[in-house]
Coordinates of C-alpha atoms and ligand atoms in Angstrom, one line a residue:
X208 CA -41.3 21.5 30.4
X209 CA -38.2 22.1 29.0
X210 CA -38.0 21.4 24.7
X211 CA -35.0 20.1 23.5
X212 CA -34.3 20.5 19.9
X213 CA -31.6 18.7 18.3
X214 CA -28.3 20.6 17.9
X215 CA -28.8 19.9 14.1
X216 CA -31.5 22.0 13.4
X217 CA -30.7 24.0 16.6
X218 CA -27.2 24.9 15.1
X219 CA -28.3 24.9 11.5
X220 CA -26.2 27.8 9.9
X221 CA -28.5 30.4 8.8
X222 CA -25.7 32.8 7.2
X223 CA -22.9 31.6 4.8
X224 CA -20.2 32.8 7.5
X225 CA -21.6 30.0 9.5
X226 CA -21.4 27.4 7.5
X227 CA -18.3 25.5 8.5
X228 CA -15.7 23.6 6.9
X229 CA -17.4 24.9 3.5
X230 CA -15.8 28.4 2.7
X231 CA -14.8 27.4 -0.8
X232 CA -18.4 27.2 -1.6
X233 CA -19.8 29.7 0.4
X234 CA -17.1 32.6 -1.3
X235 CA -17.8 31.4 -4.6
X236 CA -22.0 31.3 -4.3
X237 CA -21.7 34.9 -2.6
X238 CA -19.3 36.2 -5.7
X239 CA -21.7 35.2 -7.7
X240 CA -24.8 36.4 -5.9
X241 CA -22.5 39.8 -5.4
X242 CA -21.7 40.5 -9.4
X243 CA -25.5 39.2 -10.2
X244 CA -24.0 35.6 -12.0
X245 CA -25.7 33.5 -10.8
X246 CA -26.1 29.6 -12.6
X247 CA -30.0 28.6 -13.0
X248 CA -29.1 25.1 -11.9
X249 CA -26.5 23.9 -9.3
X250 CA -25.3 20.6 -8.4
X251 CA -24.1 20.5 -4.9
X252 CA -22.3 16.8 -4.6
X253 CA -20.9 15.5 -0.8
X254 CA -21.1 12.7 1.5
X255 CA -23.8 13.3 3.5
X256 CA -24.4 15.6 6.8
X257 CA -21.5 18.0 4.6
X258 CA -23.7 20.9 4.9
X259 CA -25.6 20.7 1.0
X260 CA -28.5 21.7 2.0
X261 CA -28.5 24.0 4.4
X262 CA -26.3 25.6 1.7
X263 CA -29.3 25.6 -0.8
X264 CA -31.4 27.2 2.1
X265 CA -28.9 29.8 2.6
X266 CA -28.8 30.3 -1.2
X267 CA -32.2 30.7 -1.4
X268 CA -32.7 32.8 1.5
X269 CA -29.7 35.0 0.4
X270 CA -31.0 35.7 -2.6
X271 CA -34.4 36.8 -2.0
X272 CA -33.6 39.0 1.1
X273 CA -34.9 42.2 0.3
X274 CA -32.2 44.1 2.5
X275 CA -29.0 42.2 1.5
X276 CA -25.9 43.3 3.5
X277 CA -23.0 44.2 1.7
X278 CA -21.6 41.2 3.0
X279 CA -23.8 39.1 0.8
X280 CA -26.1 37.6 4.2
X281 CA -29.5 37.6 4.3
X282 CA -30.8 40.1 6.8
X283 CA -32.5 37.9 8.7
X284 CA -35.0 40.2 9.3
X285 CA -36.9 41.3 6.4
X286 CA -41.1 39.4 5.3
X287 CA -39.1 36.9 3.1
X288 CA -36.3 36.5 5.4
X289 CA -38.5 35.5 8.5
X290 CA -41.0 33.4 6.6
X291 CA -38.0 31.2 5.0
X292 CA -37.4 31.2 9.1
X293 CA -40.3 30.2 9.9
X294 CA -40.7 27.3 7.3
X295 CA -43.2 29.3 5.6
X296 CA -41.9 30.7 2.4
X297 CA -43.7 29.8 -1.1
X298 CA -40.5 30.4 -3.0
X299 CA -38.7 27.3 -2.1
X300 CA -39.5 23.7 -2.7
X301 CA -37.8 21.0 -1.8
X302 CA -38.2 17.4 -3.1
X303 CA -36.7 14.3 -1.9
X304 CA -36.0 12.2 -4.5
X305 CA -35.0 9.5 -2.3
X306 CA -38.4 9.3 -1.7
X307 CA -40.4 10.6 -4.4
X308 CA -38.2 10.1 -7.8
X309 CA -41.4 8.9 -10.4
X310 CA -42.3 10.7 -13.5
X311 CA -45.1 11.8 -10.9
X312 CA -43.3 13.4 -8.7
X313 CA -41.2 15.4 -11.2
X314 CA -44.5 16.6 -13.2
X315 CA -45.6 18.2 -10.2
X316 CA -42.6 20.1 -9.6
X317 CA -42.5 21.2 -13.3
X318 CA -46.3 22.5 -13.3
X319 CA -45.5 24.6 -10.0
X320 CA -42.4 26.6 -11.9
X321 CA -44.9 28.3 -14.4
X322 CA -46.0 30.2 -11.9
X323 CA -43.8 33.1 -11.0
X324 CA -42.8 34.4 -7.5
X325 CA -45.9 36.2 -6.1
X326 CA -43.2 38.3 -3.7
X327 CA -39.9 38.3 -4.3
X328 CA -37.4 37.5 -6.9
X329 CA -36.5 33.7 -7.3
X330 CA -38.3 30.6 -6.4
X331 CA -35.7 28.0 -5.6
X332 CA -36.2 24.0 -6.2
X333 CA -34.6 21.7 -4.1
X334 CA -33.7 17.8 -5.2
X335 CA -32.1 16.3 -2.9
X336 CA -30.4 12.9 -3.2
X337 CA -31.5 13.3 -7.3
X338 CA -29.7 10.4 -8.3
X339 CA -32.4 8.3 -7.1
X340 CA -35.1 9.5 -9.9
X341 CA -35.7 7.4 -12.1
X342 CA -34.9 7.3 -16.3
X343 CA -38.1 8.5 -17.2
X344 CA -38.2 11.2 -14.8
X345 CA -34.9 12.4 -15.3
X346 CA -35.7 13.1 -18.6
X347 CA -38.7 14.7 -17.8
X348 CA -37.0 17.3 -16.0
X349 CA -34.5 17.6 -18.6
X350 CA -36.6 19.8 -20.7
X351 CA -37.2 22.4 -17.9
X352 CA -33.6 22.4 -16.7
X353 CA -32.1 23.1 -20.4
X354 CA -35.3 26.0 -20.5
X355 CA -35.9 27.3 -17.4
X356 CA -37.8 30.2 -16.4
X357 CA -35.3 33.2 -15.5
X358 CA -36.8 33.5 -11.6
X359 CA -36.8 29.8 -11.7
X360 CA -33.5 28.0 -9.4
X361 CA -32.4 24.1 -10.0
X362 CA -30.4 23.2 -7.1
X363 CA -29.9 19.4 -6.9
X364 CA -28.0 17.0 -4.4
X365 CA -26.8 14.0 -4.1
X366 CA -24.3 11.8 -2.1
X367 CA -23.0 10.0 -5.8
X368 CA -22.5 11.9 -8.4
X369 CA -21.1 9.7 -10.9
X370 CA -24.7 8.3 -11.2
X371 CA -26.0 11.5 -12.3
X372 CA -26.6 10.9 -16.2
X373 CA -24.0 13.7 -18.2
X374 CA -26.7 15.5 -20.2
X375 CA -27.6 16.6 -16.6
X376 CA -23.9 17.6 -15.6
X377 CA -23.3 18.9 -18.1
X378 CA -26.3 21.9 -17.4
X379 CA -25.3 22.3 -14.0
X380 CA -22.8 24.4 -11.8
X381 CA -21.1 21.5 -10.0
X382 CA -19.4 22.5 -6.2
X383 CA -17.6 19.1 -4.6
X384 CA -18.6 19.5 -0.8
X385 CA -15.3 18.6 0.9
X386 CA -16.0 15.4 4.2
X387 CA -15.6 18.4 7.5
X388 CA -11.9 18.0 9.2
X389 CA -12.6 16.4 12.3
X390 CA -10.9 20.0 14.2
X391 CA -13.6 22.3 12.3
X392 CA -16.0 19.7 14.1
X393 CA -14.7 19.7 17.2
X394 CA -13.9 23.4 17.2
X395 CA -17.8 23.4 15.8
X396 CA -18.8 21.0 18.6
X397 CA -16.9 23.0 21.7
X398 CA -19.0 26.4 20.0
X399 CA -22.4 24.6 20.8
X400 CA -20.7 23.3 24.3
X401 CA -20.0 26.7 24.9
X402 CA -23.3 27.9 24.1
X403 CA -24.7 25.4 25.9
X404 CA -23.1 25.5 29.3
X405 CA -21.0 22.2 28.6
X406 CA -18.2 22.2 29.8
X407 CA -16.4 19.4 27.2
X408 CA -12.7 18.3 26.7
X409 CA -11.6 18.9 24.0
X410 CA -10.1 15.5 23.2
X411 CA -13.9 14.6 24.1
X412 CA -15.2 16.5 21.2
X413 CA -12.4 15.7 18.8
X414 CA -13.4 12.3 19.5
X415 CA -16.6 12.5 17.9
X416 CA -15.3 15.2 15.0
X417 CA -13.2 11.5 14.3
X418 CA -16.0 9.2 14.6
X419 CA -18.4 11.2 12.5
X420 CA -16.3 10.9 9.6
X421 CA -16.5 14.5 8.1
X422 CA -20.1 14.4 8.6
X423 CA -21.3 17.8 10.9
X424 CA -24.8 16.3 10.9
X425 CA -23.3 13.0 12.7
X426 CA -21.0 14.5 14.5
X427 CA -23.8 17.2 16.2
X428 CA -26.1 14.0 16.8
X429 CA -23.4 12.2 18.4
X430 CA -23.0 15.4 20.6
X431 CA -26.3 15.3 21.7
X432 CA -26.2 11.7 22.2
X433 CA -23.5 12.4 24.6
X434 CA -25.0 15.2 26.2
X435 CA -27.9 13.5 27.2
X436 CA -26.0 10.4 29.1
X437 CA -23.5 13.1 30.6
X438 CA -23.5 14.0 34.1
X439 CA -23.8 17.5 35.3
X440 CA -23.4 18.4 32.0
X441 CA -19.4 17.2 31.5
X442 CA -18.4 15.4 29.2
X443 CA -15.8 13.6 29.3
X444 CA -13.4 11.4 26.5
X445 CA -13.6 8.4 29.0
X446 CA -17.1 9.1 28.8
X447 CA -17.7 9.4 24.6
X448 CA -15.2 6.4 23.9
X449 CA -18.0 4.9 26.3
X450 CA -21.1 5.6 24.7
X451 CA -19.8 5.9 21.3
X452 CA -18.3 2.3 21.6
X453 CA -14.9 3.9 20.3
X454 CA -11.7 1.4 20.8
X455 CA -9.3 4.0 22.5
X456 CA -6.0 4.4 20.1
X457 CA -4.0 4.1 23.3
X458 CA -4.7 0.3 22.4
X459 CA -3.2 0.5 19.1
X460 CA 0.2 2.6 20.4
X461 CA 0.5 -0.3 23.5
X462 CA 0.3 -3.4 21.2
X463 CA 2.1 -1.3 18.4
X464 CA 4.8 -1.0 21.1
X465 CA 4.4 -5.2 21.4
X466 CA 5.2 -6.0 17.8
X467 CA 7.8 -3.6 17.3
X468 CA 9.3 -5.0 20.5
X469 CA 8.7 -8.6 18.5
X470 CA 6.4 -9.8 21.8
X471 CA 3.5 -12.3 20.4
X472 CA 3.1 -12.8 23.6
X473 CA 2.1 -9.2 25.1
X474 CA 0.0 -8.6 21.4
X475 CA -2.4 -11.3 21.6
X476 CA -3.2 -9.9 25.8
X477 CA -3.7 -7.2 24.6
X478 CA -6.0 -8.3 21.9
X479 CA -8.0 -10.6 24.1
X480 CA -8.8 -7.8 26.8
X481 CA -9.7 -5.9 23.4
X482 CA -12.0 -8.8 22.3
X483 CA -13.6 -9.4 26.2
X484 CA -14.2 -5.4 26.0
X485 CA -17.3 -6.4 23.1
X486 CA -15.0 -4.8 19.9
X487 CA -15.2 -6.1 17.1
X488 CA -12.0 -7.8 15.9
X489 CA -12.2 -6.8 12.0
X490 CA -12.3 -2.9 13.1
X491 CA -9.5 -3.7 15.2
X492 CA -8.0 -4.7 12.3
X493 CA -9.2 -1.9 10.5
X494 CA -8.0 0.7 13.1
X495 CA -4.6 -1.3 13.1
X496 CA -4.0 -0.7 10.0
X497 CA -5.7 2.8 10.3
X498 CA -2.6 3.7 13.0
X499 CA 0.1 1.9 10.9
X500 CA -0.7 4.6 8.4
X501 CA -0.8 7.2 10.1
X502 CA 2.9 6.2 12.0
X503 CA 3.7 5.6 8.1
X504 CA 2.4 9.2 7.4
X505 CA 4.5 10.3 10.2
X506 CA 7.8 9.4 8.4
X507 CA 8.5 12.1 6.4
X508 CA 7.7 15.9 7.1
X509 CA 5.6 16.4 3.9
X510 CA 3.1 13.8 5.2
X511 CA 2.8 14.6 8.5
X512 CA 0.1 17.2 7.3
X513 CA -1.7 14.1 6.8
X514 CA -2.6 13.2 10.2
X515 CA -5.6 14.0 11.1
X516 CA -5.9 13.9 14.9
X517 CA -5.8 15.7 18.2
X518 CA -3.1 17.7 18.6
X519 CA -2.3 15.3 21.8
X520 CA -2.3 12.3 19.7
X521 CA 0.1 13.9 17.0
X522 CA 2.5 14.1 19.4
X523 CA 2.2 10.3 20.4
X524 CA 2.1 9.3 16.7
X525 CA 4.9 11.4 16.1
X526 CA 7.1 9.6 18.9
X527 CA 6.2 6.2 18.1
X528 CA 6.9 6.7 14.4
X529 CA 11.1 7.4 15.7
X530 CA 10.3 4.0 17.5
X531 CA 8.8 1.9 13.8
X532 CA 11.3 2.1 10.7
X533 CA 10.1 2.6 7.6
X534 CA 10.5 -1.1 6.0
X535 CA 8.5 -2.6 9.1
X536 CA 5.6 -0.1 8.7
X537 CA 5.5 -1.3 5.1
X538 CA 5.5 -4.7 6.1
X539 CA 3.2 -4.7 9.0
X540 CA 0.6 -2.7 6.5
X541 CA 0.6 -5.2 3.8
X542 CA 0.1 -8.4 6.3
X543 CA -2.5 -6.6 8.3
X544 CA -4.3 -5.3 5.0
X545 CA -3.8 -9.7 3.9
X546 CA -6.2 -10.4 7.1
X547 CA -8.4 -6.9 7.0
X548 CA -9.4 -9.0 3.3
X549 CA -9.7 -12.4 4.0
X550 CA -11.1 -11.6 7.4
X551 CA -14.6 -12.6 6.2
X552 CA -14.1 -15.5 5.1
X553 CA -11.6 -16.8 7.6
X554 CA -13.5 -20.0 10.0
X555 CA -12.0 -19.0 13.1
X556 CA -12.1 -14.9 12.7
X557 CA -10.2 -14.8 16.7
X558 CA -7.0 -16.8 14.8
X559 CA -7.1 -15.3 12.1
X560 CA -6.5 -11.8 13.3
X561 CA -3.5 -13.7 16.5
X562 CA -1.9 -14.8 13.7
X563 CA -1.7 -12.0 11.9
X564 CA 0.1 -10.6 14.7
X565 CA 2.0 -13.5 15.8
X566 CA 3.4 -12.6 11.7
X567 CA 3.4 -8.9 12.9
X568 CA 6.0 -9.6 15.8
X569 CA 7.9 -11.9 14.5
X570 CA 8.8 -9.2 11.7
X571 CA 11.4 -7.3 13.3
X572 CA 13.5 -10.2 13.7
X573 CA 13.2 -11.1 10.3
X574 CA 13.8 -7.4 9.7
X575 CA 17.2 -7.8 10.9
X576 CA 17.7 -11.5 9.8
X577 CA 17.0 -9.9 6.3
X578 CA 19.3 -6.9 6.8
X579 CA 21.6 -9.2 8.4
X580 CA 21.4 -11.2 4.8
X581 CA 22.2 -8.8 2.5
X582 CA 24.7 -7.1 4.3
X583 CA 26.7 -10.8 4.3
X584 CA 25.9 -10.8 0.9
X585 CA 27.7 -7.6 -0.2
X586 CA 30.9 -9.3 2.2
X587 CA 30.4 -12.4 0.1
X588 CA 30.7 -11.0 -3.4
X589 CA 33.9 -8.9 -2.2
X590 CA 35.6 -11.5 -0.7
X591 CA 34.4 -14.2 -3.3
X592 CA 38.0 -14.2 -5.3
X593 CA 39.9 -15.0 -2.5
X594 CA 37.2 -17.5 -0.8
X595 CA 37.6 -20.1 -3.7
X596 CA 41.2 -19.3 -4.0
X597 CA 41.0 -20.7 -0.7
X598 CA 39.2 -23.7 -1.6
X599 CA 41.1 -24.6 -4.7
X600 CA 44.2 -25.7 -3.0
X601 CA 46.1 -24.3 0.0
X602 CA 43.5 -26.2 3.2
X603 CA 45.0 -29.3 2.2
X604 CA 48.5 -27.9 2.7
X605 CA 48.3 -25.4 5.6
X606 CA 45.8 -28.9 7.2
X607 CA 48.9 -31.0 7.7
X608 CA 51.1 -30.8 10.4
X609 CA 54.3 -29.0 11.2
X610 CA 56.8 -30.5 8.8
X611 CA 54.8 -29.5 5.5
X612 CA 53.5 -25.8 7.5
X613 CA 57.1 -24.2 7.7
X614 CA 58.6 -25.1 5.0
X615 CA 55.7 -24.0 2.9
X616 CA 55.8 -20.6 4.6
X617 CA 59.6 -20.8 3.7
X618 CA 59.3 -21.2 0.0
X619 CA 56.7 -19.1 0.2
X620 CA 58.1 -16.2 1.2
X621 CA 61.1 -17.2 -0.7
X622 CA 59.0 -17.4 -3.5
X623 CA 57.6 -14.2 -2.9
X624 CA 59.6 -11.9 -1.9
X625 CA 60.4 -9.9 -4.7
X626 CA 56.6 -8.8 -4.2
X627 CA 56.0 -5.5 -3.4
X628 CA 56.7 -4.7 0.1
X629 CA 53.1 -6.1 1.6
X630 CA 51.9 -5.6 4.9
X631 CA 50.6 -9.6 5.5
X632 CA 53.2 -10.6 3.8
X633 CA 55.8 -9.2 7.4
X634 CA 54.7 -11.5 9.6
X635 CA 55.6 -15.0 7.6
X636 CA 58.3 -14.1 6.8
X637 CA 59.4 -12.9 10.8
X638 CA 58.5 -16.5 11.2
X639 CA 60.3 -18.6 8.4
X640 CA 62.1 -21.3 9.8
X641 CA 61.0 -22.1 14.1
X642 CA 59.1 -24.7 13.9
X643 CA 55.8 -22.7 15.3
X644 CA 53.6 -23.4 18.9
X645 CA 51.7 -26.3 16.5
X646 CA 48.6 -25.5 18.1
X647 CA 48.5 -22.2 16.8
X648 CA 50.3 -22.1 13.6
X649 CA 47.2 -23.5 11.3
X650 CA 44.8 -21.3 11.7
X651 CA 46.9 -18.1 11.6
X652 CA 49.2 -20.1 8.7
X653 CA 46.5 -20.4 6.9
X654 CA 44.6 -16.8 6.9
X655 CA 48.8 -15.3 5.4
X656 CA 48.6 -18.4 2.7
X657 CA 45.3 -17.2 1.5
X658 CA 46.1 -14.0 1.3
X659 CA 49.3 -13.8 -0.1
X660 CA 47.9 -15.8 -2.4
X661 CA 45.2 -13.6 -3.8
X662 CA 47.7 -10.7 -4.5
X663 CA 49.6 -13.7 -6.7
X664 CA 49.3 -13.7 -10.3
X665 CA 47.1 -16.6 -11.4
X666 CA 49.9 -17.6 -13.5
X667 CA 52.3 -19.3 -10.5
X668 CA 50.0 -20.4 -8.5
X669 CA 47.7 -23.0 -11.2
X670 CA 51.8 -23.8 -11.4
X671 CA 52.0 -24.5 -8.6
X672 CA 49.2 -26.5 -8.0
X673 CA 49.6 -27.9 -11.4
X674 CA 46.9 -30.6 -10.4
X675 CA 44.5 -29.7 -8.3
X676 CA 41.1 -27.9 -9.8
X677 CA 41.3 -25.5 -12.0
X678 CA 41.3 -21.3 -10.6
X679 CA 38.2 -19.8 -10.8
X680 CA 39.8 -17.1 -12.4
X681 CA 37.9 -17.6 -15.4
X682 CA 40.2 -16.8 -18.1
X683 CA 43.0 -17.7 -16.1
X684 CA 44.8 -20.3 -18.8
X685 CA 46.4 -22.9 -16.9
X686 CA 49.5 -22.2 -18.6
X687 CA 51.6 -26.3 -18.0
X688 CA 48.5 -28.2 -18.0
X689 CA 47.8 -29.6 -21.1
X690 CA 44.3 -28.4 -22.4
X691 CA 41.5 -31.7 -23.2
X692 CA 40.2 -31.9 -26.4
X693 CA 36.8 -30.7 -27.6
X694 CA 34.2 -33.3 -27.1
X695 CA 30.8 -32.6 -25.9
X696 CA 31.5 -35.0 -23.2
X697 CA 34.3 -32.2 -22.1
X698 CA 32.5 -30.0 -22.6
X699 CA 29.5 -30.9 -20.3
X700 CA 32.2 -31.5 -18.1
X701 CA 33.7 -27.8 -18.0
X702 CA 30.8 -26.3 -18.7
X703 CA 29.3 -27.9 -15.3
X704 CA 31.9 -26.9 -13.5
X705 CA 31.8 -23.0 -14.6
X706 CA 28.6 -23.1 -13.8
X707 CA 29.5 -24.6 -10.0
X708 CA 31.3 -21.8 -9.9
X709 CA 28.7 -19.3 -11.3
X710 CA 26.7 -20.6 -8.9
X711 CA 29.0 -20.0 -5.5
X712 CA 29.3 -16.5 -6.8
X713 CA 26.1 -15.8 -6.4
X714 CA 24.2 -15.7 -9.5
X715 CA 21.2 -14.7 -10.9
X716 CA 18.5 -17.1 -11.0
X717 CA 18.2 -16.7 -14.6
X718 CA 21.9 -17.0 -15.1
X719 CA 21.9 -20.4 -13.8
X720 CA 18.0 -21.3 -15.5
X721 CA 20.8 -20.9 -18.8
X722 CA 23.5 -22.4 -17.5
X723 CA 21.6 -25.5 -16.8
X724 CA 20.0 -25.8 -20.1
X725 CA 20.8 -28.7 -22.6
X726 CA 23.8 -27.6 -24.6
X727 CA 24.9 -29.5 -28.0
X728 CA 28.2 -29.1 -29.9
X729 CA 27.6 -28.4 -33.6
X730 CA 31.8 -28.1 -34.3
X731 CA 33.2 -25.0 -32.5
X732 CA 30.4 -23.8 -32.3
X733 CA 27.9 -24.7 -29.1
X734 CA 24.4 -24.2 -29.4
X735 CA 21.8 -24.0 -26.6
X736 CA 18.6 -23.2 -27.2
X737 CA 16.5 -20.8 -24.7
X738 CA 12.7 -19.7 -24.0
X739 CA 12.9 -15.7 -24.1
X740 CA 15.5 -12.7 -24.4
X741 CA 15.7 -12.3 -21.2
X742 CA 18.5 -15.7 -21.2
X743 CA 19.9 -14.8 -23.8
X744 CA 20.8 -12.1 -22.6
X745 CA 22.3 -14.2 -19.6
X746 CA 23.8 -15.9 -21.6
X747 CA 25.7 -12.9 -24.0
X748 CA 26.8 -11.2 -20.7
X749 CA 28.5 -14.2 -19.2
X750 CA 30.1 -14.9 -23.1
X751 CA 33.7 -13.9 -22.1
X752 CA 34.0 -15.3 -18.5
X753 CA 32.6 -18.6 -20.2
X754 CA 34.4 -19.1 -23.1
X755 CA 37.8 -18.0 -21.5
X756 CA 37.0 -20.5 -19.5
X757 CA 36.2 -23.2 -21.5
X758 CA 39.1 -22.3 -23.9
X759 CA 41.7 -22.5 -21.2
X760 CA 40.8 -26.0 -20.6
X761 CA 40.0 -27.3 -24.2
X762 CA 42.3 -27.4 -26.9
X763 CA 39.5 -24.7 -29.3
X764 CA 40.7 -21.5 -29.5
X765 CA 37.8 -20.9 -32.4
X766 CA 35.3 -22.2 -29.4
X767 CA 31.8 -20.0 -30.2
X768 CA 28.3 -19.9 -28.4
X769 CA 25.4 -19.0 -30.4
X770 CA 22.3 -18.7 -27.9
X771 CA 19.4 -18.8 -29.4
X772 CA 15.4 -18.2 -28.5
X773 CA 13.5 -21.2 -29.6
X774 CA 10.3 -20.9 -30.7
X775 CA 7.7 -20.7 -28.5
X776 CA 5.5 -23.9 -29.1
X777 CA 1.5 -23.1 -29.2
X778 CA 0.5 -22.8 -26.0
X779 CA -3.1 -23.1 -26.4
X780 CA -5.1 -23.4 -22.4
X781 CA -6.9 -26.6 -21.6
X782 CA -10.6 -26.0 -22.7
X783 CA -12.2 -29.1 -22.7
X784 CA -12.7 -30.9 -19.0
X785 CA -10.5 -33.9 -20.3
X786 CA -8.1 -31.2 -21.6
X787 CA -8.3 -29.8 -18.3
X788 CA -7.7 -33.4 -16.2
X789 CA -4.7 -34.0 -19.1
X790 CA -3.2 -30.6 -17.9
X791 CA -3.7 -31.4 -14.1
X792 CA -3.1 -35.0 -14.6
X793 CA 0.8 -33.7 -16.5
X794 CA 2.0 -31.7 -13.2
X795 CA 0.6 -34.7 -10.2
X796 CA 0.0 -38.0 -11.7
X797 CA -1.4 -39.0 -9.1
X798 CA -4.3 -37.7 -9.8
X799 CA -4.6 -40.7 -12.5
X800 CA -4.3 -43.1 -9.9
X801 CA -6.9 -41.6 -7.9
X802 CA -9.3 -41.3 -10.5
X803 CA -8.3 -45.0 -11.6
X804 CA -8.8 -45.7 -7.6
X805 CA -12.1 -44.5 -7.0
X806 CA -13.6 -45.2 -10.7
X807 CA -13.9 -41.5 -11.4
X808 CA -14.6 -40.4 -15.0
X809 CA -14.2 -37.2 -16.6
X810 CA -18.1 -35.2 -16.7
X811 CA -17.8 -34.3 -20.7
Ligands
LIG228 ZN1 -33.4 39.3 4.2

């Protein structure tokens, strides 16, 4: 009967060169052997199934080999090598600290260390999962590790380096094993498939490589499993997907297409299909996150190398990343990340994911509105002065029907005849007296008026408008208008006016907060109390405009402003239950009512 040997054992590397994906370690070890600079204690760190124990065994075999080749590889034929290959060597001792972690176990090991090797040069002690040793065992071991006999070599292996005591770390030469890249795993699997006469699709092997997440041993057992399930020794991508229960990454591409197109419906239907295939909602969310991450990585040529996918998938990622813009991906990552974090605590997990998809599908629209608003905002800022002028007076003048309009136009025409020839003024002068058709007139007139007015000096402007609202030009002095007396009431009125103008101009929140503050008048100085330096800066920044505005309206040439930061009250956090209740009740008075209505009391 054909005896089945699992690939992980059958194809366990026996030379340094055949170790997959850890060349930085095998090269260093080979050099150390060649130059005879071998440390007596090694610490091999790294994820499970990446070749730590394998490397330890190869090292043990190599340094004991009786005819070591020039390439520093064990011959595999000498007595020592053969006994190693048959697991019969007395020069190698393995201890699995995960199950043998007591002081006794370590003492047994230390006892053996006292006897020199009968054959060969070195005795090698491999302690696997060394972080599992008990504190006492560690201490017992430390002495031996400090002064080992010259023939003893210790190789400690661990998946959790951070759990190793510093006293141990400092006595070992440390080697960090890599997670093996999925491309390397796939290549290795392809070699094995060839040797075993298995016809495997490249994509299928890459899928196994990805699923193994850097662990070759896991990859090999998955490979075995799939071979067992395969028919006619043929390994297909679809079959591997099915056997390993992996969600086809095509789904992520499809769903992202739906999301960037803003289709809530399509994304929900796809999600339903995924659930009906028996996939877990949370795994889907995690996969989606990774998908977005991959797309993001594709955005920059410098980071494309971070994409750990097969070549055909890489092409797809690059294509889709062109369709999804950066702000979409960043927001999508954040939304999906939140969904991932809150998934476990959600009562209705399906709805939780669906909500996330809805938000994502809505994203393109939101981002579009956002960018439109941003464009609008900058445009508004540019037009702002004209616009306010426009609001101040002209509409009322332009609004009355024909008789006033042409007259106004005419007077404007003559009044501004001396202003430099502007293109905007031209049409106006061209249509002076004529009683233009009523319908067309107002709008056209309005635009010309506002444009020309914006070009005129403010002085003329205000005289003309005398009784109407003051100009927004903060520093403008209303020449003819009588300045009002400096009183607190007047100050408050004009202060408010100023703050409204600033608000229209789209000022900052901080500025608006400071303008909403209570003000006091002390002689000719405006006193304003603020919370912090930030607000003080805001006041100082608009100081000139503010004072200019006020001085133009009130007879107060010496008017000044004194913004000061009021000393903060000591902000003690509520501590006792009663304090906590009062603190909350202050924020929400209904709490008091509730307390009374239900006859509740604070628990002391
Ligand atoms: Zn040999």
